[in-house]
Coordinates of C-alpha atoms in Angstrom, one line a residue:
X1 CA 16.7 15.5 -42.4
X2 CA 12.6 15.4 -43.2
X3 CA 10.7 18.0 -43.2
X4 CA 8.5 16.7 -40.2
X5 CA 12.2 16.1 -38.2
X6 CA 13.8 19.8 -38.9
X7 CA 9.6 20.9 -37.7
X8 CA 9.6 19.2 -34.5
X9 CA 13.4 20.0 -33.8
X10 CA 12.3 23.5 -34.4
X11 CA 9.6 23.3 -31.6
X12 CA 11.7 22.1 -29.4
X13 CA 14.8 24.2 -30.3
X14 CA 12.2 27.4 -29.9
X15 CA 10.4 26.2 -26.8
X16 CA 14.2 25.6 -25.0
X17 CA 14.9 29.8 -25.5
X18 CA 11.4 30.5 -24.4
X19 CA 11.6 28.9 -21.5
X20 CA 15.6 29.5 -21.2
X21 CA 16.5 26.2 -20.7
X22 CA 18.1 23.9 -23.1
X23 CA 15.8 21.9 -26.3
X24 CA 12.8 20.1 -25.3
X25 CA 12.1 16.6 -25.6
X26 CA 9.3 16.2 -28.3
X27 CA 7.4 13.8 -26.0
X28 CA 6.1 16.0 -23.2
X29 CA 5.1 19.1 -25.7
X30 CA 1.8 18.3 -26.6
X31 CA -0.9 21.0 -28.0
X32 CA -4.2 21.8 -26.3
X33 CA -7.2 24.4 -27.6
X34 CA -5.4 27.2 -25.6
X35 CA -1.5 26.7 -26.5
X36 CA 1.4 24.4 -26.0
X37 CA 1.9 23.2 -22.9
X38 CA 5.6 21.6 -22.0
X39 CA 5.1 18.5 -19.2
X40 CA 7.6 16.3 -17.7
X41 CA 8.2 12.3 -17.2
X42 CA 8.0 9.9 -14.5
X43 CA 11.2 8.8 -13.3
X44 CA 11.0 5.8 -15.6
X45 CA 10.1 7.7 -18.2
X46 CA 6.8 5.7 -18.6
X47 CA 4.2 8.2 -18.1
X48 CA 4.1 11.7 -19.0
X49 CA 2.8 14.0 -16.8
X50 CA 1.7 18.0 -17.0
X51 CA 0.3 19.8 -13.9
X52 CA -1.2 23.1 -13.2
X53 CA -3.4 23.4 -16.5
X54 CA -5.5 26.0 -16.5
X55 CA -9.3 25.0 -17.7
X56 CA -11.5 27.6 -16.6
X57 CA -10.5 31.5 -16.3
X58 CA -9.3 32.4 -12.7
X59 CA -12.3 32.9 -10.9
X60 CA -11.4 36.3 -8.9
X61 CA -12.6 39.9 -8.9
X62 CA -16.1 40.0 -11.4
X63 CA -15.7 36.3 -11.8
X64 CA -16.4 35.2 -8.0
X65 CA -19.5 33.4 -8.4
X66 CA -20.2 33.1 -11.5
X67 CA -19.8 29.9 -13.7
X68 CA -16.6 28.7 -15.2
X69 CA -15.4 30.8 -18.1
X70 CA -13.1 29.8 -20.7
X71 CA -9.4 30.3 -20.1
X72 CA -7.4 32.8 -21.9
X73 CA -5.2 31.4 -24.6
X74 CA -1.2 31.7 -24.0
X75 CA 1.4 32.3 -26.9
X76 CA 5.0 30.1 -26.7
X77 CA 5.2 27.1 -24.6
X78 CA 3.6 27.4 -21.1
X79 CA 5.4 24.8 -18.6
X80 CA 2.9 22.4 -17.0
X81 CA 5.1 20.9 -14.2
X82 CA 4.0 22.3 -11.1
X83 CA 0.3 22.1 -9.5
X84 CA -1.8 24.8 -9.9
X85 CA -3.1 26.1 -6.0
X86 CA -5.6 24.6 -4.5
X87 CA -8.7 26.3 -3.6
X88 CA -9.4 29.2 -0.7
X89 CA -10.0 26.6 2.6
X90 CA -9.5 26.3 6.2
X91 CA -6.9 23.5 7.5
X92 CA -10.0 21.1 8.8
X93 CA -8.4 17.8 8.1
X94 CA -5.5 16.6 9.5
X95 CA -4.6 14.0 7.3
X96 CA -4.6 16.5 3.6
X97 CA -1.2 16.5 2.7
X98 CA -0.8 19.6 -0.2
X99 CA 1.9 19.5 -3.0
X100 CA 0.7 22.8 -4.3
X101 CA 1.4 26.3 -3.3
X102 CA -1.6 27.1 -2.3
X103 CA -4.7 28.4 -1.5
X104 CA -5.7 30.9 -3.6
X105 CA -9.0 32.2 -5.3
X106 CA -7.2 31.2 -8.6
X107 CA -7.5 28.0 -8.4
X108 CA -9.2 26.3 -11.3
X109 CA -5.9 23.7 -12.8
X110 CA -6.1 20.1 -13.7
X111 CA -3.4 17.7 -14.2
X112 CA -2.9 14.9 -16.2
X113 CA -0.9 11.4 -16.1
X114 CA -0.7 9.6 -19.5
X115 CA 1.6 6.7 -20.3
X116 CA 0.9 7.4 -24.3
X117 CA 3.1 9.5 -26.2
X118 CA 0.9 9.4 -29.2
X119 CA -2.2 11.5 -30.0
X120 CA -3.8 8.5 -31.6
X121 CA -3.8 6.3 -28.7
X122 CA -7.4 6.4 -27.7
X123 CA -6.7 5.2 -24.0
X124 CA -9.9 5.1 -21.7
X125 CA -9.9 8.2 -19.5
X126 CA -10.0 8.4 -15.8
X127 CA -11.4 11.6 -14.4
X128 CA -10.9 12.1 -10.4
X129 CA -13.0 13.9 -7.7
X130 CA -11.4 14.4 -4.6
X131 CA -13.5 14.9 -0.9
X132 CA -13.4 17.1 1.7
X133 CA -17.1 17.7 2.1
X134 CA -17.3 20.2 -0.6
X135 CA -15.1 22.6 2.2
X136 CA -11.6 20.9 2.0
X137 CA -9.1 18.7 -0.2
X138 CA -7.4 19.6 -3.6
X139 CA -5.8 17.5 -6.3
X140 CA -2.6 17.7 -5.5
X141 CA -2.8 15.5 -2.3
X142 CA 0.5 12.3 -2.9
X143 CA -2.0 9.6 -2.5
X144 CA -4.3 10.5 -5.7
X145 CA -1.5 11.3 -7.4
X146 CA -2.3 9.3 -10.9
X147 CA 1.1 7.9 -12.0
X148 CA 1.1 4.3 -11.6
X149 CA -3.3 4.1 -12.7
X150 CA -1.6 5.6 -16.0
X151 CA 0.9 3.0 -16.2
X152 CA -2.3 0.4 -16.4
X153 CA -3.3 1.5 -19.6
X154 CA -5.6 4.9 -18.9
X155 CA -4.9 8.3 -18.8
X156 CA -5.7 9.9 -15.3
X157 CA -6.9 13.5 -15.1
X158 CA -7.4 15.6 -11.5
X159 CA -8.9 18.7 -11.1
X160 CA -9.1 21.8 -8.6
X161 CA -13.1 22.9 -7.9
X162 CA -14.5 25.3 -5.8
X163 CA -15.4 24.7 -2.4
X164 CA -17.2 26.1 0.8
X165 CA -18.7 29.6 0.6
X166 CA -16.7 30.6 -2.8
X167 CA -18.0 27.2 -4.8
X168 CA -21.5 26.6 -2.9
X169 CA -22.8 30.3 -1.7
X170 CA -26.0 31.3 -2.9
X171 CA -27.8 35.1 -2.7
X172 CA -31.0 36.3 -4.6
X173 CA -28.6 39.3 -6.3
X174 CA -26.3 36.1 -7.8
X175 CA -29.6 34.5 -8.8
X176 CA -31.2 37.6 -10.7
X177 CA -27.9 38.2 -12.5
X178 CA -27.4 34.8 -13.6
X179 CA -30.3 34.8 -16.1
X180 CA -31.2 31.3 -15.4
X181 CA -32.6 32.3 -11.5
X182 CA -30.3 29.8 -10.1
X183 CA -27.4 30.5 -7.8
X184 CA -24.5 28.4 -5.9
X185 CA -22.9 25.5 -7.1
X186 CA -20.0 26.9 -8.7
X187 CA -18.3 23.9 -7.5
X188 CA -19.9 21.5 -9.0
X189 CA -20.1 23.5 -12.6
X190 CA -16.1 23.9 -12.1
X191 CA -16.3 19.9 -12.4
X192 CA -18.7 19.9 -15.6
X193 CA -15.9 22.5 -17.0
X194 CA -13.3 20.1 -16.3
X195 CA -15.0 17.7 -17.9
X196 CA -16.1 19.7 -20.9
X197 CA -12.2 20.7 -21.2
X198 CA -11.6 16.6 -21.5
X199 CA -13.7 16.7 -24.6
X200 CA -12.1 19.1 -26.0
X201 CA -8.4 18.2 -25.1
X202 CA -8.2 14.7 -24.0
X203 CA -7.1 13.3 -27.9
X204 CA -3.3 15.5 -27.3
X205 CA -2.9 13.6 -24.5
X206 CA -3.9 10.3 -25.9
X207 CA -7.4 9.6 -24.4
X208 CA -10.3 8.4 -25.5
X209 CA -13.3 11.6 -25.2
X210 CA -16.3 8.8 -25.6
X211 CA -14.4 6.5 -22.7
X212 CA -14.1 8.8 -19.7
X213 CA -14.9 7.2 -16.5
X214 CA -15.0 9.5 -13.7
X215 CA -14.5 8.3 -9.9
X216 CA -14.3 10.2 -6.6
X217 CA -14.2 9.8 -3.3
X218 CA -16.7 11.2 -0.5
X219 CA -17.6 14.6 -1.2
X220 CA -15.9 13.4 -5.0
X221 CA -18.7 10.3 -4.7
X222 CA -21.7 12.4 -4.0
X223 CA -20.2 14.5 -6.8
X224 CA -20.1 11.6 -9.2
X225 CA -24.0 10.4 -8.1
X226 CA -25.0 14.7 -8.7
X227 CA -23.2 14.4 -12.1
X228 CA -25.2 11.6 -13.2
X229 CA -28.2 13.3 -12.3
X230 CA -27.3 16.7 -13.6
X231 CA -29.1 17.5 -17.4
X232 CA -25.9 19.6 -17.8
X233 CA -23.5 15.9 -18.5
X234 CA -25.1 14.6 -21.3
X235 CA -21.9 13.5 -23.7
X236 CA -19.4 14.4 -20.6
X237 CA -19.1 10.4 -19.1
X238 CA -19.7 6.9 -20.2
X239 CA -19.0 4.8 -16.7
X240 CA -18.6 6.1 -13.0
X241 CA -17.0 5.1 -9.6
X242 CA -18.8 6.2 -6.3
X243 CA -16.2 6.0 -2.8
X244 CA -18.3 5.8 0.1
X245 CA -21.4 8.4 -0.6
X246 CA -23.8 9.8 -2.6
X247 CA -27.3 12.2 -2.2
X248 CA -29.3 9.9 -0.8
X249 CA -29.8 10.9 2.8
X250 CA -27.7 10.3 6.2
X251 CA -24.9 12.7 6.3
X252 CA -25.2 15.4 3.9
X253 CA -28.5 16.6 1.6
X254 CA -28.3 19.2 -1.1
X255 CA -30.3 22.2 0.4
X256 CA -33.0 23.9 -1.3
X257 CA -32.1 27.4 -3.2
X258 CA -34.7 29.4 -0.8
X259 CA -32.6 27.6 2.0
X260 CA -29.3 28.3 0.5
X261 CA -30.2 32.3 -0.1
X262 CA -32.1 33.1 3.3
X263 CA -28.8 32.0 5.3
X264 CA -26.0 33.3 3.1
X265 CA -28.2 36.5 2.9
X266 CA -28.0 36.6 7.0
X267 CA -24.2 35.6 6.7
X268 CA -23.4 38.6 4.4
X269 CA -25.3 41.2 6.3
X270 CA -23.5 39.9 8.9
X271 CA -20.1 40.5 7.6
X272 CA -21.1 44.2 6.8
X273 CA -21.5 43.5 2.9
X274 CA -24.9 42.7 2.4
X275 CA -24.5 43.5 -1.5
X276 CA -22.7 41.8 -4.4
X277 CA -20.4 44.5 -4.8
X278 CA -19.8 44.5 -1.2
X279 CA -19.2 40.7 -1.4
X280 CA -16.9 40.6 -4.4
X281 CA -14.9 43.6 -2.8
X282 CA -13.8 41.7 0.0
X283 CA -10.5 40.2 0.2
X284 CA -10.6 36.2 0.0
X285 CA -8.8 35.2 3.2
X286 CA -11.7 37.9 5.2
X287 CA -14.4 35.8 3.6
X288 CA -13.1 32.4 4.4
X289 CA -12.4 33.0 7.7
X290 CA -15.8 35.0 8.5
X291 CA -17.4 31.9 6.8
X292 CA -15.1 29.3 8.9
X293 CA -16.0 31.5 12.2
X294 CA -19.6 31.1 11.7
X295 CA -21.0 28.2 13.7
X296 CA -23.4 25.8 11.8
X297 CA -23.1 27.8 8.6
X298 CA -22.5 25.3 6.1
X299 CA -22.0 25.8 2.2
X300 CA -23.0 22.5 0.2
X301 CA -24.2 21.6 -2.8
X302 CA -27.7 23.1 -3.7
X303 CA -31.3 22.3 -6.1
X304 CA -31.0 25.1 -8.1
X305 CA -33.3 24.3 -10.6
X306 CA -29.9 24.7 -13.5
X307 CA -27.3 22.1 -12.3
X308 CA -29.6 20.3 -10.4
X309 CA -33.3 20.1 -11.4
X310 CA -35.0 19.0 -8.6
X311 CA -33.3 16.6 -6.0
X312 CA -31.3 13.7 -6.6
X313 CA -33.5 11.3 -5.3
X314 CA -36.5 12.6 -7.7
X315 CA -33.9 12.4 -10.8
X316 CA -33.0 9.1 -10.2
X317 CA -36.7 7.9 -8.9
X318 CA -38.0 8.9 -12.6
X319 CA -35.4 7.4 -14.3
X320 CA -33.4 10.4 -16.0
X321 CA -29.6 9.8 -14.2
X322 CA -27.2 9.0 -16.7
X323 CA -27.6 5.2 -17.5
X324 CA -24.3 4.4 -17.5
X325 CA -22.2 0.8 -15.9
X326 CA -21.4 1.7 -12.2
X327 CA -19.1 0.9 -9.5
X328 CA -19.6 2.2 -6.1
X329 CA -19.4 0.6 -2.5
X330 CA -17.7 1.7 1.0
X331 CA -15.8 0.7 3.5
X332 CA -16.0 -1.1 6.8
X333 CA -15.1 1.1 9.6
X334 CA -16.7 4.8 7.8
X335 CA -17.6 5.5 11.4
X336 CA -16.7 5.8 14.4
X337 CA -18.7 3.4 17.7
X338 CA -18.1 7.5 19.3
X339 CA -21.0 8.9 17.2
X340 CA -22.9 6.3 19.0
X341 CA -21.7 6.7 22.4
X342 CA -20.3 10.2 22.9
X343 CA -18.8 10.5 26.2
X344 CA -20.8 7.6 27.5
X345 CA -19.6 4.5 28.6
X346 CA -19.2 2.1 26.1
X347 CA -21.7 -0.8 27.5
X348 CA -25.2 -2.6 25.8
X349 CA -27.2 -0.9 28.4
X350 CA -26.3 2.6 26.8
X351 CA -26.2 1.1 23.5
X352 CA -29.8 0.3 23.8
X353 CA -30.6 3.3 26.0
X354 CA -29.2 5.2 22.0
X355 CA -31.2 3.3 20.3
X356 CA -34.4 3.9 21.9
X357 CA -33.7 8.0 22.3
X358 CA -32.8 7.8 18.6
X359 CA -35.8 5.1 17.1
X360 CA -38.4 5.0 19.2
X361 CA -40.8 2.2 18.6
X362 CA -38.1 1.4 16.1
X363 CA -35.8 0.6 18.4
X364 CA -35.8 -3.2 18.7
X365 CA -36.3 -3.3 15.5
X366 CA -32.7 -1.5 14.9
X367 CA -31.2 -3.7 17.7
X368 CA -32.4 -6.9 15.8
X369 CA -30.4 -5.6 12.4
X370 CA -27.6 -4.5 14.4
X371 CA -27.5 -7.0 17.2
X372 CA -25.4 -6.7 20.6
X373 CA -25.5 -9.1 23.6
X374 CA -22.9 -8.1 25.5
X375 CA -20.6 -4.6 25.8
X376 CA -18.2 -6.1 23.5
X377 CA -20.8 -6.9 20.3
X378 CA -22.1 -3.0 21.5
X379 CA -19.9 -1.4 20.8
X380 CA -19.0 -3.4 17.3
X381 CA -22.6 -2.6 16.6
X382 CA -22.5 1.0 17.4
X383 CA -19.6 0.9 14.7
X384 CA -21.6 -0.5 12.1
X385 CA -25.0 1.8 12.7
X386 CA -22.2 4.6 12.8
X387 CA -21.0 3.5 9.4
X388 CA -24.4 3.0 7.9
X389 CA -25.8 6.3 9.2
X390 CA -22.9 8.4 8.1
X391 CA -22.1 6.6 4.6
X392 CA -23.1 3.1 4.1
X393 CA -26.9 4.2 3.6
X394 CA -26.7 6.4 1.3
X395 CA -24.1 4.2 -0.6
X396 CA -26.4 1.3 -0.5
X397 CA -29.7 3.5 -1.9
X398 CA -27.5 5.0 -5.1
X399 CA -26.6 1.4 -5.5
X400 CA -30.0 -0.2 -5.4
X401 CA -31.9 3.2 -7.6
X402 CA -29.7 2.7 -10.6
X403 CA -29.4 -1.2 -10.8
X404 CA -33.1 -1.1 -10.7
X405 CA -33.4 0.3 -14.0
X406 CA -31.5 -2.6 -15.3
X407 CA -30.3 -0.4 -18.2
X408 CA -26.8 -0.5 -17.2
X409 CA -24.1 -3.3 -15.0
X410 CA -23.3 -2.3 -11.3
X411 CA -21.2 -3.5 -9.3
X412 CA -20.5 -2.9 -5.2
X413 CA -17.7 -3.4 -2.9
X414 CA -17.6 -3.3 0.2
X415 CA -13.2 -2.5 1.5
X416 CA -12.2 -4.3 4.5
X417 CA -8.4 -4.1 5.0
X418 CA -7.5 -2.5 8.1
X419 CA -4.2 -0.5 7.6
X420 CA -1.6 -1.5 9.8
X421 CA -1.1 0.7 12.8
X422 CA 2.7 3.2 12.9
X423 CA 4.7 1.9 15.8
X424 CA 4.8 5.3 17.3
X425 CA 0.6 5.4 17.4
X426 CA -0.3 5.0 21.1
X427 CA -3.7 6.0 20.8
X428 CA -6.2 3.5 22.7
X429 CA -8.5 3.8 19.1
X430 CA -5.7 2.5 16.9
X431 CA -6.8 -1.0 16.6
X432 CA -10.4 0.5 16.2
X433 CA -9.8 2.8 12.9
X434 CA -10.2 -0.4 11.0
X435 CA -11.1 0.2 7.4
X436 CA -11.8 3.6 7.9
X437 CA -13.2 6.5 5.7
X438 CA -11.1 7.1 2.8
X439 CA -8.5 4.5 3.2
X440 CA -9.4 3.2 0.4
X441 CA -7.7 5.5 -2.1
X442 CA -4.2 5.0 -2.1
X443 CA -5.1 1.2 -2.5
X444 CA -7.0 2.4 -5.4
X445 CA -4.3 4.5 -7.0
X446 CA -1.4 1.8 -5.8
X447 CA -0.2 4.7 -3.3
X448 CA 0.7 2.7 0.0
X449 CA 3.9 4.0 0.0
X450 CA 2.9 8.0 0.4
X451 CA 1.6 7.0 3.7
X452 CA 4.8 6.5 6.0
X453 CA 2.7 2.9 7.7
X454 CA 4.2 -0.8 8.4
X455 CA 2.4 -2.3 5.2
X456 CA 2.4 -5.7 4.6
X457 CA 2.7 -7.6 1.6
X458 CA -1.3 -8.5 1.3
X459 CA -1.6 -4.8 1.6
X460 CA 0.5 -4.1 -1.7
X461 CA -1.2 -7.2 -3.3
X462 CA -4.6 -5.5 -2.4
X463 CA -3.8 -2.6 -4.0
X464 CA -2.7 -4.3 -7.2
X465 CA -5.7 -6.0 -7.5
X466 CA -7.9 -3.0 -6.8
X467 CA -6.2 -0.6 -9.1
X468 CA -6.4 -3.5 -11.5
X469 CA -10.1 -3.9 -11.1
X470 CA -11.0 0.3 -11.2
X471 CA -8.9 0.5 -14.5
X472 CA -10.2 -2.5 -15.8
X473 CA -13.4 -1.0 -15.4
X474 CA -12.8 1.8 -17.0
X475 CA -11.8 0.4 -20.7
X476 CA -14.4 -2.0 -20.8
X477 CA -17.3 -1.4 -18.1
X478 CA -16.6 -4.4 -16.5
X479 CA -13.6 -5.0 -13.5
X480 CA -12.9 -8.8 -14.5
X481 CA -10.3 -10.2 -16.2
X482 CA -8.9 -14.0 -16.2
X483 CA -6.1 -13.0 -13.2
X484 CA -8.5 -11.4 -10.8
X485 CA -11.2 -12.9 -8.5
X486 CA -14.4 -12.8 -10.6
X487 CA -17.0 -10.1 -9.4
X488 CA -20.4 -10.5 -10.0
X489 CA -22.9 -7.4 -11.6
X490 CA -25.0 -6.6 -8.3
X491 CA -28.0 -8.2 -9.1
X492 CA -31.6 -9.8 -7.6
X493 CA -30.8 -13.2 -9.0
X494 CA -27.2 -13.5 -7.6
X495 CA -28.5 -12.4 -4.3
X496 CA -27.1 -8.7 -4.6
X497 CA -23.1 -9.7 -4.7
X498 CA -20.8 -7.6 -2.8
X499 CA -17.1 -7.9 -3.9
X500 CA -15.4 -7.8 -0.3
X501 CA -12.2 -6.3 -1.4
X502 CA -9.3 -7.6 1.8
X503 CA -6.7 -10.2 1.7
X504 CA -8.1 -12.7 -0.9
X505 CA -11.0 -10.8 -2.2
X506 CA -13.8 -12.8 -3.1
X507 CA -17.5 -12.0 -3.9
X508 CA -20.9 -13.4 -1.5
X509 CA -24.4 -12.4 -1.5
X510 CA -25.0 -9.2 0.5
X511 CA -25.4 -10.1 4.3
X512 CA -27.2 -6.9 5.8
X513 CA -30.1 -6.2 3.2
X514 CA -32.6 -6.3 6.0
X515 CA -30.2 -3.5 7.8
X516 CA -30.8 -1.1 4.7
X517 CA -34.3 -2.0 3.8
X518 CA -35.2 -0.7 7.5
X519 CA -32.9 2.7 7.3
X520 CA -34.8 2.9 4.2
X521 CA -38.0 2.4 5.4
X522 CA -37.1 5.6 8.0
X523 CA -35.9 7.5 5.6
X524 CA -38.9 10.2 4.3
X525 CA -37.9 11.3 0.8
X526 CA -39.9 14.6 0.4
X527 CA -39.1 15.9 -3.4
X528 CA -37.4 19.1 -3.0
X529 CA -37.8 22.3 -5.5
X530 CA -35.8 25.5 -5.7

C-alpha cells in the first residue's frame, strides 16, 4: 500500500473512533481553514453535501450586535450533516417550511452542495440569499435545498443571516462602540462573512473563489442589489441574480441611521433596558417577542455610512455598484388585485375611485398604462399596479440603472407559470394566486416535488430549463446554450427583451415600458445620508 493510501485510510480510520461510528468514506472529509469537517452524499451518491458549518462565531452574549467574528477552530472531525438553526423569528409566513432545529441566537451556518469530489475542480459557485423581508426565512427551507443546481455543474452554498431586531437594530451606544459610527446591519455583514468564508474555503469543496455568482430571492434580491452597492464586496462576486426586488423604492427603503437609532432607542426604553448592557442581558425569545408585539416597529436594512455609504439609488446613480453581468426579473401575479381594493367591491367604478385617491391629477394617466373597461379588466389591472407597486418597480429601476452603464450584460425575466391549484384548495382566490411571489424558486432549484401540488409536465420542463439557464449563467455570464430558447442581453436596440419564462419560453420586446417610465416619473429620489 502507498504512502498517500495507508494516509488517507488513516483519516478515515481516526475520524470513524472520533465520531464512534465505523471508517469514513474519503469523499465527504474535506478540510476547511477551521478543521475537518465529515459530510454526507445524495442518495445517488452524486453530490456531496455538508450542513450546519459554522462561518462566523455564534453571535450571543458580548457578540449581539456586533459584526461577524471569526469562528473558533475545532480539533478531530466535526460532522456537517445536520442544518445549523435558523435565526431568532416569529412564525409570520405560512408557507416556510424549516428542516433545522431551530431558532436560536446561534445561528450563523452555511451549507454546501457540490457534485465534485476533487479540490481541483474549479466549479463556478452559486451563493443563495433567502427572503423573508429581512424578519423571516432561513436556509434550510426543502425548496432551496441545492442538490439537483449542484448536479448541473456548480457548487451551491446557503447561508443563515441575521434578521429583524437582532440583524437590523440600531442605537447611538452600538454606534459609539463600533469605531466606525455606524450601527445595524448585522444582517447584511453576516452575508459579506459568508461570502468572505467562500474565498477562503470554496477550493476544498471544489469551487471556483473568482466565479461566485450569488442569487436571492426577495428580501435575498434586495440583498444581492445592496451587495453590489456595498464598498465592503469588492473581490467577494463576479455575476448576480435578483428574484423580484431590489432598493429602489415601492415596498421597502433602507432607513436612515438617525431614523433607525431614534425608534429602536424608544423601543428599548420601552422594554425597560434603555442601555447596551441592559439590551444584551435580555434573554432572546423576550426581545423577539417585545419586538414582534410592537406595532409598526420595523427592523430593515439601514445607510450607515460602513456597509452602505449613502443609499442605493445614489451608489448606483454615480456609477460605483459592482459592474458585474446581471440577471434579475419578477413574476406575474407579485401582488394581490386586494391591495387595490381592500374590502371594496371589486368593480371599475372603485378601481378608478383608487386611482384618483391614490394619483391625483395622475390618475388617468395611471388608468391609461394600466387600462380597465369593464369590472373584469379592473380588477386584472388592480393586479398588475399591485405587482408593480409592491415589486415590479423596483425590479424594473435596478434593471434599467445597471444596463445603463453598459459595462456589463443583463438580462430580465419576467415568470409566468401559474402553479396548479391542490384539489383540496377551495379558496375563491385560488385561480387568482397565478404566478405569485416567490413561486419561482423551486422552479429555479428543480424543487417541484417539495411542494405536495398536481404539477404538470410543462411545469417540470419549466423548471429544467430555468435551472438550466441560472446555472448556465453562472459559469459563463450568459444563460444560453444551443438547447435552450435564446435570450437576448436587455438592451435599447433590441427593444429591452424580456425572457417570458412559461410553457415555451421565448423572448419579445418589453410591453409595459411606458407603465415604469410613469411610476418612475412619481418616484422622488431624495439622496439619503446617515
Amino acid at each position: 500500500m502507498s504512502k498517500h493510501h495507508i494516509r488517507t485510510a488513516t483519516i478515515g480510520i481516526c475520524a470513524g473512533l472520533l465520531l464512534g461510528q465505523g471508517a469514513v468514506a474519503d469523499n465527504v472529509l474535506v478540510k476547511i481553514t477551521n478543521g475537518q469537517l465529515e459530510g454526507t452524499t445524495s442518495s445517488d451518491s452524486k453530490v456531496r453535501i455538508f450542513k450546519g458549518i459554522p462561518f462566523a462565531a455564534p453571535p450571543v452574549g458580548a457578540l449581539r450586535w456586533k459584526m461577524p467574528q471569526l469562528p473558533a477552530d475545532w480539533t478531530g472531525v466535526r460532522r456537517a450533516n445536520e442544518f445549523g438553526a435558523r435565526c431568532m423569528q416569529a412564525p409570520i409566513y405560512s408557507d416556510m417550511i424549516f428542516r433545522d432545529k431551530g431558532p436560536s441566537e446561534d445561528c450563523l451556518y452555511l451549507n454546501v452542495w457540490t457534485p465534485s469530489a476533487t479540490a481541483t475542480a474549479k466549479l463556478p459557485v452559486m451563493v443563495w440569499i433567502y427572503g423573508g423581508g429581512f424578519a423571516a426565512g432561513a436556509a434550510s427551507e426543502p425548496r432551496q435545498d441545492g442538490e439537483h443546481l449542484a448536479e448541473k455543474g456548480v457548487v451551491v452554498v446557503s447561508f443563515n443571516y441575521r434578521l429583524g431586531i437582532f440583524g437590523f437594530f440600531a442605537h447611538p451606544e452600538l454606534a459609539a462602540e463600533s469605531g466606525r459610527q455606524a450601527a445595524g446591519n448585522y444582517g447584511l455583514l453576516d452575508q459579506v462573512a459568508a461570502l468572505d468564508w467562500v474565498q477562503k474555503n470554496i477550493t476544498a469543496f471544489g469551487g471556483d473563489p473568482e466565479k461566485v455568482t450569488i442569487f436571492g430571492e426577495s428580501a435575498g434580491s434586495f440583498s444581492v442589489s445592496a451587495l453590489m452597492a456595498s464598498p465592503l464586496t469588492s473581490g467577494l462576486f463576479h455575476r448576480a441574480i435578483g428574484e423580484s426586488g431590489a432598493f429602489f423604492g415601492g415596498t421597502l427603503s433602507a432607513k436612515t441611521l438617525s431614523q433607525s437609532e431614534e425608534a429602536d432607542r424608544k423601543f428599548a426604553e420601552s422594554i425597560g433596558a434603555p442601555g447596551l448592557a441592559e439590551l444584551r442581558a435580555k434573554p432572546a425569545a423576550d426581545l423577539l417577542k417585545a419586538a414582534t408585539n410592537q406595532k409598526g416597529l420595523r427592523f430593515v436594512p439601514i445607510i450607515d455610512g460602513y456597509f452602505l455609504p449613502e443609499d442605493v439609488y445614489s451608489i448606483y446613480a454615480a456609477g460605483r455598484q459592482r459592474h458585474v453581468p446581471l440577471l434579475a426579473g419578477w413574476n406575474a401575479d407579485e401582488g394581490s388585485y386586494h391591495a387595490v381594493f381592500g374590502k371594496e367591491t371589486v368593480t371599475l367604478d372603485n378601481y378608478k375611485a383608487y386611482l384618483h385617491a391614490k394619483f391625483g391629477d395622475k390618475a388617468d394617466e395611471m388608468l391609461k398604462a394600466y387600462p380597465a373597461s369593464n369590472d373584469a379588466e379592473a380588477k386584472r389591472a388592480a393586479q398588475d399596479l399591485s405587482s408593480d407597486e409592491f415589486i415590479g418597480y423596483s425590479t424594473w429601476k435596478w434593471i434599467e440603472m445597471q444596463g445603463s452603464t453598459g459595462a456589463s450584460p443583463v438580462y430580465r425575466y419576467h415568470f409566468e407559470d401559474a402553479a396548479p391549484v391542490a384539489a383540496d384548495d377551495k379558496s375563491p382566490d385560488a385561480a387568482w394566486r397565478g404566478a405569485y411571489h416567490s413561486s419561482e424558486i423551486e422552479f429555479v432549484f428543480s424543487n417541484l416535488r417539495y411542494k405536495k401540488l398536481p404539477w404538470r409536465p410543462k411545469d417540470y420542463k419549466l423548471s429544467e430549463q430555468m435551472s438550466t439557464y441560472w446555472t448556465n449563467f453562472a459559469k459563463t455570464g450568459d444563460p444560453n446554450d444551443q438547447n435552450l430558447p435564446h435570450w437576448p442581453a436587455c438592451e435599447k436596440e433590441g427593444g429591452y427583451q424580456v425572457m417570458h419564462l412559461k410553457e415555451n419560453p421565448q423572448a419579445a420586446p418589453a410591453e409595459h415600458r411606458a407603465r415604469y417610465e410613469l411610476l418612475d416619473s412619481m418616484t422622488n429620489y431624495q439622496p439619503a445620508s446617515k
